Each structure stands twice: as structure tokens, then as C-alpha cells.
Short mmCIF file of C-alpha atoms and ligand atoms in Angstrom, two decimals:
data_model
loop_
_atom_site.label_atom_id
_atom_site.label_comp_id
_atom_site.label_asym_id
_atom_site.label_seq_id
_atom_site.Cartn_x
_atom_site.Cartn_y
_atom_site.Cartn_z
CA MET A 69 -24.04 -7.66 9.18
CA LYS A 70 -21.29 -9.10 7.39
CA ILE A 71 -19.12 -7.74 4.45
CA LEU A 72 -17.01 -9.50 2.06
CA GLY A 73 -14.42 -7.34 0.34
CA ILE A 74 -12.67 -8.68 -2.88
CA GLU A 75 -9.19 -7.50 -4.10
CA THR A 76 -7.30 -7.89 -7.12
CA SER A 77 -6.37 -4.96 -8.10
CA CYS A 78 -2.53 -5.95 -8.83
CA ASP A 79 -0.30 -9.68 -7.90
CA GLU A 80 -2.49 -10.31 -4.92
CA THR A 81 -5.90 -12.20 -5.00
CA SER A 82 -7.62 -11.87 -1.70
CA VAL A 83 -11.08 -12.21 -0.26
CA GLY A 84 -11.33 -10.68 3.49
CA ILE A 85 -14.51 -10.86 5.57
CA ILE A 86 -15.61 -8.44 8.28
CA ASN A 87 -18.29 -7.80 10.67
CA ASP A 88 -20.07 -4.49 11.28
CA LYS A 89 -17.87 -3.73 14.09
CA GLY A 90 -15.05 -3.90 11.37
CA GLU A 91 -13.32 -6.99 13.20
CA ILE A 92 -11.83 -9.34 11.04
CA LEU A 93 -13.17 -12.72 10.47
CA SER A 94 -10.81 -14.02 7.65
CA ASN A 95 -8.41 -12.33 5.12
CA LEU A 96 -7.08 -15.16 2.74
CA VAL A 97 -4.13 -13.49 0.38
CA TYR A 98 -2.90 -15.57 -2.50
CA SER A 99 -0.01 -14.01 -3.59
CA GLN A 100 1.42 -14.26 -7.22
CA VAL A 101 5.07 -13.61 -6.19
CA GLN A 102 6.47 -16.57 -7.55
CA LYS A 103 4.84 -16.37 -10.92
CA HIS A 104 6.29 -13.03 -11.60
CA ALA A 105 9.67 -13.10 -10.04
CA PRO A 106 11.32 -14.69 -12.99
CA TYR A 107 10.45 -11.45 -14.89
CA GLY A 108 11.47 -9.23 -12.13
CA GLY A 109 8.14 -7.57 -11.94
CA ILE A 110 4.42 -7.81 -12.56
CA VAL A 111 3.35 -9.04 -16.06
CA PRO A 112 -0.37 -8.18 -16.15
CA GLU A 113 -1.54 -11.12 -18.47
CA VAL A 114 -0.03 -13.42 -16.18
CA ALA A 115 -1.50 -11.70 -13.24
CA SER A 116 -5.00 -11.63 -14.56
CA ARG A 117 -4.80 -15.30 -15.53
CA GLU A 118 -3.62 -16.05 -11.91
CA HIS A 119 -6.66 -14.60 -10.56
CA VAL A 120 -9.13 -16.25 -12.74
CA LYS A 121 -7.24 -19.25 -11.29
CA ALA A 122 -7.17 -18.48 -7.83
CA ILE A 123 -10.61 -16.42 -6.93
CA GLY A 124 -12.81 -19.35 -6.60
CA TRP A 125 -10.72 -21.34 -4.12
CA VAL A 126 -9.60 -18.13 -2.11
CA TYR A 127 -13.10 -16.97 -1.98
CA ASN A 128 -14.30 -20.70 -0.53
CA LEU A 129 -11.45 -20.50 2.00
CA ALA A 130 -12.34 -17.41 2.94
CA LEU A 131 -15.94 -18.09 3.84
CA GLU A 132 -14.82 -21.29 5.46
CA GLN A 133 -12.13 -19.64 7.75
CA ALA A 134 -14.93 -16.90 8.79
CA ARG A 135 -17.22 -19.76 9.78
CA THR A 136 -19.28 -18.12 7.67
CA ASN A 137 -22.40 -19.16 5.16
CA LEU A 138 -23.73 -16.90 2.25
CA LYS A 139 -26.70 -16.26 3.83
CA GLU A 140 -24.92 -14.18 6.45
CA ILE A 141 -23.03 -11.91 3.56
CA ASN A 142 -24.77 -8.57 3.66
CA LEU A 143 -22.74 -6.61 1.38
CA ILE A 144 -20.01 -6.99 -1.17
CA ALA A 145 -17.18 -4.88 -1.58
CA VAL A 146 -14.70 -4.99 -4.57
CA THR A 147 -11.68 -2.90 -5.40
CA ALA A 148 -12.94 -0.91 -8.69
CA GLY A 149 -9.63 1.04 -9.12
CA PRO A 150 -6.79 2.12 -9.30
CA GLY A 151 -4.99 -1.15 -10.54
CA LEU A 152 -4.10 -3.09 -13.57
CA GLN A 153 -7.26 -3.45 -15.59
CA GLY A 154 -7.07 -6.85 -16.59
CA PRO A 155 -6.63 -7.91 -12.74
CA LEU A 156 -9.38 -5.50 -11.32
CA LEU A 157 -11.87 -7.08 -13.99
CA VAL A 158 -11.54 -10.50 -12.46
CA GLY A 159 -12.46 -9.10 -9.15
CA ILE A 160 -15.35 -7.09 -10.18
CA SER A 161 -16.60 -9.66 -12.84
CA PHE A 162 -16.65 -12.31 -10.01
CA ALA A 163 -18.13 -9.72 -7.23
CA LYS A 164 -20.79 -8.93 -9.83
CA GLY A 165 -22.03 -12.75 -10.47
CA LEU A 166 -22.26 -13.15 -6.86
CA SER A 167 -24.30 -10.02 -5.98
CA LEU A 168 -26.68 -11.07 -9.00
CA ALA A 169 -26.87 -14.68 -8.12
CA LEU A 170 -27.51 -14.31 -4.31
CA ASN A 171 -28.88 -11.00 -4.52
CA ILE A 172 -26.61 -9.27 -2.24
CA PRO A 173 -25.90 -5.36 -2.73
CA LEU A 174 -22.22 -4.84 -4.29
CA ILE A 175 -20.28 -1.66 -3.78
CA GLY A 176 -17.12 -0.61 -5.79
CA VAL A 177 -14.05 0.98 -3.60
CA ASN A 178 -11.15 2.97 -4.31
CA HIS A 179 -8.35 1.01 -3.40
CA LEU A 180 -6.50 4.47 -2.06
CA MET A 181 -9.06 4.55 0.52
CA GLY A 182 -8.91 0.91 1.33
CA HIS A 183 -5.22 1.61 2.26
CA ILE A 184 -5.64 4.75 4.14
CA TYR A 185 -8.80 3.39 6.31
CA SER A 186 -6.53 0.37 6.98
CA CYS A 187 -5.04 2.44 10.00
CA MET A 188 -8.47 2.18 11.84
CA ILE A 189 -9.15 -1.20 11.47
CA GLU A 190 -7.24 -2.65 14.42
CA ASP A 191 -6.52 0.69 15.98
CA THR A 192 -10.27 1.35 16.70
CA ALA A 193 -9.41 4.40 18.72
CA PHE A 194 -7.85 6.28 15.94
CA LYS A 195 -10.05 8.48 14.03
CA PRO A 196 -9.90 11.46 11.76
CA PRO A 197 -8.55 14.08 11.50
CA PHE A 198 -5.18 12.50 10.86
CA LEU A 199 -2.38 12.88 8.26
CA ALA A 200 -2.19 9.68 6.21
CA LEU A 201 1.19 9.13 4.28
CA LEU A 202 0.30 6.28 1.65
CA ILE A 203 3.32 4.30 0.31
CA THR A 204 2.69 1.38 -2.04
CA GLY A 205 4.18 0.17 -5.20
CA GLY A 206 2.19 2.45 -7.44
CA ASN A 207 1.34 5.38 -5.34
CA THR A 208 2.96 7.67 -2.91
CA LEU A 209 0.87 10.72 -1.35
CA ILE A 210 0.46 12.52 1.72
CA THR A 211 -3.27 13.50 2.67
CA LEU A 212 -4.89 15.28 5.48
CA VAL A 213 -7.94 13.15 6.32
CA GLU A 214 -10.38 15.56 7.95
CA ASP A 215 -13.15 13.42 8.51
CA ILE A 216 -14.31 10.15 6.79
CA PHE A 217 -14.12 10.50 3.09
CA VAL A 218 -12.76 14.18 3.64
CA HIS A 219 -9.55 14.29 1.99
CA LYS A 220 -7.15 17.02 1.10
CA ILE A 221 -4.08 16.06 -0.91
CA LEU A 222 -1.29 17.76 0.61
CA GLY A 223 1.92 16.02 -1.99
CA SER A 224 2.10 13.14 -4.29
CA THR A 225 4.88 11.65 -6.15
CA ARG A 226 5.84 13.66 -9.21
CA ASP A 227 7.19 10.43 -10.92
CA ASP A 228 7.84 7.03 -9.31
CA ALA A 229 6.24 5.77 -6.20
CA ALA A 230 8.37 4.75 -3.23
CA GLY A 231 8.10 1.25 -3.46
CA GLU A 232 8.81 1.20 -7.46
CA CYS A 233 11.81 2.72 -6.45
CA LEU A 234 12.78 -0.19 -3.94
CA ASP A 235 11.69 -2.81 -6.27
CA LYS A 236 13.98 -0.87 -9.24
CA ALA A 237 16.95 -0.44 -6.82
CA ALA A 238 16.74 -4.13 -5.76
CA ARG A 239 16.90 -5.20 -9.23
CA LEU A 240 19.86 -3.32 -10.12
CA LEU A 241 21.31 -5.14 -6.84
CA GLY A 242 20.18 -8.55 -8.30
CA LEU A 243 18.07 -8.87 -5.28
CA GLY A 244 14.90 -10.17 -6.99
CA TYR A 245 11.56 -9.14 -6.84
CA PRO A 246 9.71 -7.85 -5.05
CA GLY A 247 12.18 -5.28 -4.04
CA GLY A 248 11.23 -3.67 -1.08
CA PRO A 249 11.17 -6.86 1.41
CA ALA A 250 14.48 -7.78 -0.15
CA ILE A 251 16.30 -4.70 0.37
CA GLU A 252 15.17 -4.72 3.80
CA LYS A 253 16.66 -7.60 4.51
CA ALA A 254 19.93 -6.87 2.39
CA ALA A 255 20.14 -3.56 4.46
CA LEU A 256 20.45 -5.50 7.88
CA GLY A 257 24.10 -4.91 9.32
CA GLY A 258 24.81 -2.54 6.31
CA ASN A 259 26.01 0.97 6.60
CA ALA A 260 23.77 3.78 5.22
CA SER A 261 26.44 6.01 5.05
CA TYR A 262 28.95 3.81 2.75
CA TYR A 263 27.62 5.01 -0.21
CA ARG A 264 26.26 8.76 -0.45
CA LEU A 265 23.09 8.80 -2.25
CA PRO A 266 20.65 12.08 -2.54
CA VAL A 267 17.59 12.55 -0.85
CA PRO A 268 14.97 13.67 -2.71
CA LEU A 269 13.80 16.89 -2.90
CA LYS A 270 15.27 17.72 0.43
CA LYS A 271 15.50 21.53 0.20
CA GLU A 272 12.26 22.34 -1.52
CA ASP A 273 9.32 23.28 0.74
CA SER A 274 6.61 21.61 -1.37
CA LEU A 275 5.38 18.22 -0.06
CA ASP A 276 5.70 16.41 -3.29
CA PHE A 277 7.73 13.52 -3.69
CA SER A 278 10.25 12.31 -6.52
CA PHE A 279 12.25 9.12 -6.56
CA SER A 280 13.32 8.76 -10.10
CA GLY A 281 16.52 10.90 -9.61
CA LEU A 282 17.24 8.50 -6.75
CA LYS A 283 16.80 5.75 -8.80
CA THR A 284 18.97 7.07 -11.66
CA ALA A 285 21.76 7.42 -8.80
CA VAL A 286 21.80 3.88 -7.78
CA TYR A 287 21.86 3.12 -11.41
CA TYR A 288 24.90 5.26 -12.00
CA LEU A 289 26.74 4.43 -8.83
CA VAL A 290 26.32 0.68 -9.53
CA GLU A 291 27.78 1.09 -13.31
CA GLU A 292 30.37 3.20 -11.83
CA LEU A 293 31.29 0.68 -9.39
CA LYS A 294 31.45 -1.92 -12.12
CA LYS A 295 33.24 0.08 -14.63
CA ASN A 296 36.15 0.35 -12.10
CA GLY A 297 36.08 -3.07 -11.21
CA LYS A 298 34.89 -2.73 -7.52
CA GLU A 299 32.89 -4.88 -5.70
CA ILE A 300 29.39 -3.81 -4.79
CA GLN A 301 28.76 -3.94 -1.00
CA VAL A 302 24.96 -4.90 -1.43
CA ASN A 303 24.17 -4.75 2.46
CA HIS A 304 25.85 -1.29 2.26
CA LEU A 305 24.07 0.13 -0.82
CA SER A 306 21.04 -1.62 0.46
CA ALA A 307 21.05 0.39 3.67
CA SER A 308 21.93 3.51 1.53
CA VAL A 309 18.64 3.68 -0.60
CA GLN A 310 16.40 2.39 2.17
CA GLU A 311 17.79 5.34 4.16
CA ALA A 312 17.22 7.87 1.28
CA VAL A 313 13.95 7.02 0.73
CA PHE A 314 12.64 6.90 4.32
CA SER A 315 14.70 10.01 4.73
CA SER A 316 12.42 11.49 2.08
CA LEU A 317 9.46 10.22 3.67
CA LEU A 318 10.32 11.50 6.92
CA ASP A 319 11.11 14.94 5.68
CA ARG A 320 7.78 15.59 3.98
CA LEU A 321 5.98 14.09 7.00
CA GLU A 322 7.91 16.59 9.39
CA LYS A 323 6.85 19.19 6.86
CA ALA A 324 3.19 18.38 6.79
CA GLN A 325 2.97 18.27 10.35
CA ASP A 326 4.32 21.62 10.87
CA LYS A 327 1.99 23.18 8.41
CA THR A 328 -1.19 21.52 9.48
CA GLY A 329 -0.34 21.02 13.11
CA VAL A 330 -2.12 17.71 13.16
CA GLU A 331 -1.27 15.44 15.84
CA LYS A 332 -2.26 11.78 14.58
CA ILE A 333 -0.25 10.31 11.62
CA ALA A 334 -1.17 7.37 9.78
CA VAL A 335 1.43 5.30 7.61
CA VAL A 336 -0.14 2.93 5.23
CA GLY A 337 0.63 0.65 2.15
CA GLY A 338 3.28 -2.13 1.52
CA VAL A 339 6.23 0.13 2.26
CA ALA A 340 4.76 0.56 5.89
CA SER A 341 5.68 -2.99 6.71
CA ASN A 342 9.13 -2.15 6.81
CA GLU A 343 10.64 -2.44 10.24
CA ARG A 344 13.70 0.26 9.84
CA LEU A 345 10.74 2.67 8.71
CA LYS A 346 8.73 2.00 11.42
CA TYR A 347 11.82 2.48 13.95
CA ARG A 348 12.31 5.95 12.20
CA LEU A 349 8.69 6.99 12.40
CA ARG A 350 8.35 6.27 16.20
CA GLU A 351 11.57 8.18 16.68
CA PHE A 352 10.01 11.05 14.88
CA THR A 353 6.31 11.00 16.42
CA GLU A 354 7.55 10.41 19.96
CA LYS A 355 9.79 13.20 19.86
CA ARG A 356 6.76 15.62 18.78
CA HIS A 357 4.50 13.38 21.17
CA LEU A 358 2.16 12.58 18.11
CA VAL A 359 -0.09 9.59 18.04
CA LEU A 360 1.32 6.98 15.24
CA SER A 361 -0.78 4.17 13.62
CA VAL A 362 0.69 1.55 11.42
CA PRO A 363 -1.44 -1.22 10.26
CA SER A 364 0.48 -4.75 10.56
CA PRO A 365 2.17 -6.07 7.65
CA ALA A 366 -0.68 -8.49 6.77
CA LEU A 367 -3.00 -5.23 6.36
CA CYS A 368 -0.34 -3.06 4.81
CA THR A 369 0.03 -5.23 1.53
CA ASP A 370 -3.12 -5.80 -0.55
CA ASN A 371 -5.77 -7.82 0.63
CA GLY A 372 -9.63 -8.13 0.64
CA VAL A 373 -10.30 -6.81 4.70
CA ILE A 374 -9.54 -3.38 3.44
CA SER A 375 -11.62 -3.27 0.60
CA ALA A 376 -14.32 -4.67 2.92
CA PHE A 377 -13.52 -2.29 5.44
CA VAL A 378 -14.16 0.79 3.15
CA GLY A 379 -17.51 -1.16 2.13
CA LEU A 380 -18.49 -0.77 5.83
CA LEU A 381 -17.59 2.84 5.99
CA LYS A 382 -19.28 3.61 2.63
CA HIS A 383 -22.40 1.90 4.32
CA SER A 384 -22.44 3.66 7.44
CA TYR A 385 -21.98 6.91 6.31
CA ASN A 386 -24.50 6.39 3.40
CA ARG A 387 -21.97 6.68 0.57
CA ILE A 388 -23.57 4.11 -1.87
CA ASP A 389 -23.22 5.80 -5.16
CA ASN A 390 -25.15 5.05 -8.47
CA ASN A 391 -23.74 1.32 -8.19
CA ILE A 392 -22.06 1.32 -11.76
CA ILE A 393 -19.07 -0.54 -11.22
CA ASP A 394 -16.39 -0.72 -13.55
CA ALA A 395 -12.77 -1.26 -13.55
CA GLN A 396 -11.05 2.08 -13.22
CA PRO A 397 -7.27 1.81 -13.53
CA PHE A 398 -6.44 5.49 -13.08
CA LEU A 399 -8.95 6.25 -10.22
CA THR A 400 -7.65 8.91 -8.29
CA LEU A 401 -8.32 9.53 -4.11
CA GLN A 402 -10.39 12.69 -5.56
CA GLU A 403 -13.05 10.26 -6.76
O1 LIG B 651 0.43 -2.10 -1.25
P1 LIG B 651 1.32 -3.01 -1.78
O2 LIG B 651 1.04 -4.61 -1.57
O3 LIG B 651 0.67 -3.08 -3.52
C1 LIG B 651 0.44 -1.86 -4.05
O4 LIG B 651 -0.74 -1.28 -3.91
O5 LIG B 651 1.54 -1.16 -4.78
O6 LIG B 651 2.88 -2.40 -2.17
C2 LIG B 651 3.78 -3.25 -2.54
C3 LIG B 651 5.05 -2.49 -2.26
C4 LIG B 651 6.34 -2.87 -3.23
O7 LIG B 651 6.86 -2.09 -3.94
C5 LIG B 651 6.89 -4.02 -2.52
O8 LIG B 651 8.15 -3.68 -2.57
C6 LIG B 651 6.52 -2.87 -1.11
O9 LIG B 651 5.21 -2.33 -1.19
N1 LIG B 651 6.94 -3.45 0.20
C7 LIG B 651 7.95 -3.00 0.95
C8 LIG B 651 8.21 -4.23 1.91
N2 LIG B 651 6.99 -5.08 1.91
C9 LIG B 651 6.40 -4.71 0.53
N3 LIG B 651 8.82 -2.14 0.99
C10 LIG B 651 9.89 -2.06 1.98
N4 LIG B 651 9.76 -3.25 3.11
C11 LIG B 651 8.92 -4.06 3.17
N5 LIG B 651 8.86 -4.62 3.94
#
């Protein structure tokens, strides 16, 4: 059995193919980053058009790299949401066309689940129960995965996502888009104590997150430095922002682990590709003798394999619903 996964929820056009053991046969990702960079963020209309242009060749190349022909594909899985409406519709329409023309079953998948279960693709021994910290450009949440498809959300962001905060701070610092990798690079050699920034909600017992206050603090700090004619030490400020965001993430993880006693931790989504964060996560989990799973960067950022993998899980756990697949921009983890 082979599963073809399609992902177009944001600014990556991706098709991935896996087999029934969850092994990756190909994972083609066309990143539109260069198209959006001049605007400092994603322009939905531009993203939709780019997906339309790219989906055909990305699909062909994914089949070619997997040395697979269409007759070997038994299931198509496509991201149904959350994400941008236009971009989602491109992937869904393409998937529906394929499914109809070739008579291959089609499943819609929740992109948040794609990220959450990405921790099991390479690390095949990693199984529930585990705590999953999901950190992307659009979402930040911590959930207890009791079993496959059995989640209990412990906390989520009250405003901005962690990745969004890094993206906005990078913009204020003139580092361009996407901000997370730019901040990571700029922070190398920076001193995180040079500028003092607040660690969000540190004193609160709740497991929620909040990053808009931190973003505002960076804004006012930059404005004050400019007003006083002081030079902005971009490497120090990048290190401070990164450290404040990561301290907040670590603080919530520690509290969640205290509360649940769960000994396995997965950290997934685009921000999880950050080396400094992974260093801090290793420190934390080694100290507590916990098992940590962080996917390789190619599986942290958006890609088709994570959709295919949820398709495989849905198929294996008989969770193939009524098959009405439509773009659901605001889909949550519960649905
Ligand atoms: O998972 P993802 O590709 O897309 C969403 O579903 O949102 O995550 C994108 C986010 C962006 O905010 C980006 O700046 C951040 O992940 N990101 C990083 C790194 N690579 C991507 N943040 C910190 N360090 C990185 N190396």
C-alpha cells in the first residue's frame, strides 16, 4: 500500500509519498518564500496562484522520486485545514480530481494532527501517551496525546503563535521573512541578557501561552533605541527574543510534565527546527530522564508526508469519515 499526501495550507506546495510502514518514499516541497519575502509576510492571493502553478509539477516529481506509478497509490490524503482558504482549495481540488479520475479513495486530514504525529514518522518507537508541544507560525498549543486520535488540549495561545512572534520581531529588526530562521542565524553569538525582555505568563499556573505582549515589548524597545539614537545590537536582541520565546515554551512544558507525569515529549511544527530550542529541550528532558522526539527539520515545516502519515493512521484506525472534504480554514484539533 502507498499513500500520497498533499499539503497546500500556507506557502508550501508539497506532495509526499509513504508506504504502509510509514516509510518516506518521497517528500517534494516547493517553498514560495521568495515570492512573499518582498511583502514581509504571506499574501494569500499570491499563495493561491503559486500553488496553482506548482501543484502539477510537484506532484509529478514526487511520483518520479518515489519510483511509483499511479496504479500503486491506494490512498490520497489532503490537508483540509486549518490554513488559508484559497491555498487549501487548490490542494483539495487537485486531490479530488485525482481521486475521481483514478478511482482512488481520498481522505481529508487535519494539519495540526499532521504536525503532532510527525514525531512518529522517523522515531518509529515513539508512541502515545506523550505530551506534544505544537509550535508553528499559526498555532501554539500543548496537548496530551493519550492514544492515536485521543487528544486533551492542556493549553494554547491566547493571541499570537510562537512562530508569528519570531516572524514579527524579525520584521521589526529588518531581518526579513520568514523570521524564525533569520532570528536563529542573527542570534548566533548574541548575548541573550544584553536586552531584558519579559518571559510571557511565567508566573501563571495555566498552561496557556501569550506572545503578543512580548512582540509589543520588542516594538517599544526598538522605538526607544531609535529615539535615543542608540544602535540596535541585532544579534543581542535576536538572542533575547529567541530566549524569551523559548523560556516560555520550556516553562509550559515543565508545568505540563509536572501536572501529567507523562514521560515522553514531542516538539513539532516549524519552530521545532531551531537548534537553540532543541539544545534547551535536550537539557530539560535529560535532567528529568524523559524521552524526547523532535522530527528532522524537513518534517517540522509544512510538507506532504505528514498529511500522508495521518492518512495512513486514519486508514489503520478505521477513522475514514463521511468523506465530504472541504476547505476548513479554522479547523481545530478537536474536530
Ligand atoms: O510549521 P510551519 O512550516 O507552518 C505553519 O504551519 O505555520 O511553521 C512556520 C513557522 C514560521 O513562523 C517560521 O518563522 C518558523 O516556523 N520557523 C522557525 C525556524 N524555521 C521555521 N522558527 C525558529 N527557528 C527556525 N529555524
